[in-house]
Amino acid sequence: MSKLSYLDKFHIWRRKLRWNRQYKKGRWDYLRNDVEAPRYSKILEFIKQHSKKQASILDLGSGEGVLRMRLENEAIGYFLGIDFSKFSIETANNYKFKNADFQVADLHYYKPPQEFDVIVFNEAFYYINDAVRAKVLNRILGKLKKDGILITSIFKEGSGCWKYFDIPELEQLDFSKVASEKGTAYWKLGVYRKL
Ligand SMILES: C[S@@+](CC[C@H](N)C(=O)[O-])C[C@H]1O[C@@H](n2cnc3c(N)ncnc32)[C@H](O)[C@@H]1O
């Protein structure tokens, strides 16, 4: 099956409302804390090691722009953050980051407006309904420049998510496991080159 049912669409809509409520209450403020720092650091490291300088970066499921916050201005050619939570995008836009835009869109339907050097799914891929994960990834890869890189971060084991990145269009460049500061949580991160 590679289509969303009416029930799937209803659940996605309900989840979006929940994310907005949670962002409003500050439930995700902790993402800015040091506890989560190791996974952002690993993403920055992957960008530095495997991408060109001043890359154009697409951050899918960007939330309030924490990844952009951790990037140095000089490292970025252009940054676009996408999230379906209107409230998180308002917060990200209020920071007025240099060379950055944040827009509201649902990843299930989103088609990037241009090609990018770097595309990031930072704790967002597993929220895509599994009926359309392959389709969404394929659409997104269509907007990754040849030789561009895709970075994925997934909490703990990622329940069936990693198989989507094991495809002929992608070559894995690195794969890493990082633990939170106190070691109570961990994430796995992969970086892939588009062939
Ligand atoms: C765990 S948060 C991660 C936020 C950010 N990537 C970070 O790590 O700082 C997951 C984000 O994915 C967003 N999200 C979930 N499902 C989405 C969808 N279908 N379309 C767009 N964004 C989505 C949520 O609103 C939320 O901001």
Coordinates of C-alpha atoms and ligand atoms in Angstrom, one line a residue:
M1 CA 0.0 0.0 0.0
S2 CA 1.5 3.4 -0.9
K3 CA -1.5 5.7 -0.2
L4 CA -2.8 7.4 2.9
S5 CA -6.3 6.3 3.9
Y6 CA -8.8 8.8 5.2
L7 CA -8.1 7.4 8.7
D8 CA -4.4 8.0 8.2
K9 CA -5.0 11.6 7.2
F10 CA -7.2 12.1 10.2
H11 CA -4.5 10.7 12.5
I12 CA -1.9 13.0 10.9
W13 CA -4.1 16.0 11.4
R14 CA -4.7 15.1 15.0
R15 CA -1.0 14.6 15.6
K16 CA -0.3 18.1 14.1
L17 CA -2.7 19.6 16.6
R18 CA -1.0 17.7 19.4
W19 CA 2.5 19.0 18.3
N20 CA 1.2 22.5 18.3
R21 CA -0.3 22.1 21.8
Q22 CA 3.0 20.6 23.0
Y23 CA 5.2 23.4 21.5
K24 CA 2.9 26.0 23.0
K25 CA 3.3 24.4 26.5
G26 CA 7.1 24.4 26.1
R27 CA 7.2 20.5 26.1
W28 CA 10.1 20.5 23.6
D29 CA 12.1 23.4 25.1
Y30 CA 14.6 20.8 26.4
L31 CA 15.8 20.2 22.8
R32 CA 17.9 23.4 23.3
N33 CA 19.6 21.9 26.4
D34 CA 22.9 20.2 26.5
V35 CA 21.3 16.8 27.1
E36 CA 20.5 16.5 23.4
A37 CA 23.7 18.3 22.3
P38 CA 25.6 15.1 21.1
R39 CA 23.2 14.3 18.3
Y40 CA 23.2 17.9 16.9
S41 CA 27.0 17.9 17.2
K42 CA 27.2 14.7 15.2
I43 CA 25.0 16.3 12.5
L44 CA 27.3 19.3 12.3
E45 CA 30.3 17.0 12.1
F46 CA 28.7 15.1 9.2
I47 CA 28.0 18.3 7.4
K48 CA 31.5 19.5 7.9
Q49 CA 33.1 16.3 6.8
H50 CA 31.0 15.3 3.9
S51 CA 29.5 18.5 2.4
K52 CA 30.8 21.5 0.6
K53 CA 31.4 24.7 2.5
Q54 CA 28.4 27.1 2.7
A55 CA 26.0 24.4 1.7
S56 CA 22.3 24.8 1.1
I57 CA 20.5 22.8 3.9
L58 CA 17.0 21.5 4.1
D59 CA 15.9 20.6 7.6
L60 CA 12.8 18.4 7.5
G61 CA 10.8 18.5 10.7
S62 CA 12.9 21.4 11.9
G63 CA 10.7 22.3 14.9
E64 CA 11.8 25.6 16.4
G65 CA 15.1 25.7 14.5
V66 CA 17.4 24.2 17.1
L67 CA 19.7 22.7 14.4
R68 CA 20.0 26.1 12.7
M69 CA 20.7 27.6 16.1
R70 CA 23.7 25.3 16.5
L71 CA 25.1 26.0 13.0
E72 CA 27.5 28.9 12.6
N73 CA 26.4 31.5 10.1
E74 CA 29.5 31.0 8.0
A75 CA 28.7 27.4 7.5
I76 CA 25.5 28.1 5.7
G77 CA 24.7 29.1 2.1
Y78 CA 21.0 28.9 2.7
F79 CA 18.9 27.1 5.3
L80 CA 15.2 26.0 4.9
G81 CA 13.4 24.5 7.8
I82 CA 10.0 22.7 7.3
D83 CA 7.6 21.6 10.0
F84 CA 3.8 21.1 10.1
S85 CA 3.5 22.7 13.5
K86 CA 2.6 26.4 12.8
F87 CA 3.6 27.3 16.3
S88 CA 7.1 25.9 16.1
I89 CA 7.7 27.6 12.8
E90 CA 6.5 31.0 14.2
T91 CA 9.1 30.5 17.0
A92 CA 11.8 29.6 14.6
N93 CA 11.0 32.7 12.4
N94 CA 11.1 34.9 15.4
Y95 CA 14.8 34.2 15.9
K96 CA 15.4 35.9 12.5
F97 CA 18.4 33.6 11.7
K98 CA 20.7 34.8 9.0
N99 CA 20.2 33.1 5.5
A100 CA 17.3 31.1 6.8
D101 CA 13.6 30.6 6.1
F102 CA 11.1 28.4 8.0
Q103 CA 7.9 27.3 6.4
V104 CA 4.8 25.3 7.5
A105 CA 4.3 22.1 5.5
D106 CA 3.4 18.5 6.0
L107 CA 6.2 16.1 5.0
H108 CA 3.7 13.6 3.7
Y109 CA 2.9 16.0 0.8
Y110 CA 5.9 18.4 0.7
K111 CA 7.9 19.0 -2.4
P112 CA 11.0 21.1 -1.9
P113 CA 11.1 24.2 -4.2
Q114 CA 14.8 23.8 -5.2
E115 CA 17.7 21.3 -5.0
F116 CA 19.8 21.2 -1.8
D117 CA 23.4 20.2 -0.9
V118 CA 22.3 18.7 2.4
I119 CA 18.9 17.3 3.5
V120 CA 18.3 16.4 7.1
F121 CA 15.7 14.2 8.8
N122 CA 16.5 15.1 12.4
E123 CA 14.2 13.0 14.6
A124 CA 11.4 13.3 12.0
F125 CA 11.5 10.4 9.6
Y126 CA 9.7 8.0 11.9
Y127 CA 6.7 10.3 12.1
I128 CA 5.9 9.7 8.4
N129 CA 3.2 7.1 8.0
D130 CA 4.9 3.8 7.0
A131 CA 2.5 3.3 4.0
V132 CA 4.2 6.3 2.2
R133 CA 7.7 6.4 3.7
A134 CA 9.4 5.1 0.6
K135 CA 7.4 7.5 -1.6
V136 CA 8.1 10.5 0.6
L137 CA 11.9 9.7 0.7
N138 CA 12.0 9.2 -3.1
R139 CA 10.3 12.6 -3.6
I140 CA 12.7 14.3 -1.2
L141 CA 15.8 12.6 -2.8
G142 CA 14.6 14.1 -6.1
K143 CA 15.6 17.5 -4.6
L144 CA 19.0 16.4 -3.3
K145 CA 21.8 17.5 -5.6
K146 CA 23.9 14.8 -7.2
D147 CA 26.7 14.2 -4.7
G148 CA 24.6 15.9 -2.1
I149 CA 24.2 14.3 1.3
L150 CA 21.3 13.0 3.3
I151 CA 21.6 12.9 7.1
T152 CA 19.1 10.9 9.3
S153 CA 18.9 10.9 13.1
I154 CA 16.7 8.3 14.7
F155 CA 16.0 7.8 18.4
K156 CA 17.2 4.4 19.7
E157 CA 16.5 1.5 17.3
G158 CA 14.1 3.3 15.0
S159 CA 11.6 0.4 14.5
G160 CA 11.9 -0.5 10.9
C161 CA 13.1 3.0 9.6
W162 CA 16.6 2.3 8.6
K163 CA 15.7 -0.2 5.8
Y164 CA 14.4 2.8 3.8
F165 CA 17.9 4.2 3.5
D166 CA 19.4 1.0 2.2
I167 CA 18.6 1.7 -1.4
P168 CA 20.7 1.8 -4.6
E169 CA 20.3 5.6 -4.9
L170 CA 22.3 6.1 -1.7
E171 CA 25.8 5.2 -0.5
Q172 CA 26.3 5.2 3.2
L173 CA 29.3 7.3 4.2
D174 CA 29.2 6.9 7.9
F175 CA 26.9 5.6 10.7
S176 CA 27.2 6.4 14.3
K177 CA 25.6 5.9 17.7
V178 CA 25.6 8.8 20.1
A179 CA 24.4 8.8 23.7
S180 CA 22.9 11.7 25.6
E181 CA 25.0 13.6 28.1
K182 CA 23.8 11.4 31.0
G183 CA 23.8 8.3 28.8
T184 CA 20.2 7.5 29.4
A185 CA 19.1 7.9 25.8
Y186 CA 20.8 7.3 22.5
W187 CA 20.4 8.0 18.8
K188 CA 21.7 6.5 15.6
L189 CA 22.8 8.7 12.8
G190 CA 23.5 7.9 9.2
V191 CA 25.0 10.1 6.4
Y192 CA 24.5 9.1 2.8
R193 CA 25.7 10.4 -0.5
K194 CA 23.3 10.5 -3.4
L195 CA 24.7 8.5 -6.3
Ligands
LIG1 C1 11.2 15.3 17.9 S1 10.8 16.8 17.0 C2 12.4 17.2 16.3 C3 12.5 18.6 16.0 C4 13.9 19.0 15.4 N1 14.2 18.2 14.2 C5 15.0 18.8 16.3 O1 15.6 17.7 16.5 O2 15.4 19.9 17.0 C6 9.9 16.2 15.6 C7 9.4 17.3 14.7 O3 8.8 16.7 13.6 C8 7.6 17.5 13.2 N2 6.7 16.6 12.4 C9 6.2 15.4 12.8 N3 5.4 15.0 11.8 C10 5.5 15.9 10.8 C11 5.0 16.0 9.5 N4 4.1 15.0 9.0 N5 5.3 17.0 8.7 C12 6.1 18.0 9.1 N6 6.7 18.0 10.4 C13 6.4 16.9 11.2 C14 7.0 17.8 14.6 O4 6.2 18.9 14.5 C15 8.3 18.2 15.4 O5 8.7 19.5 15.2

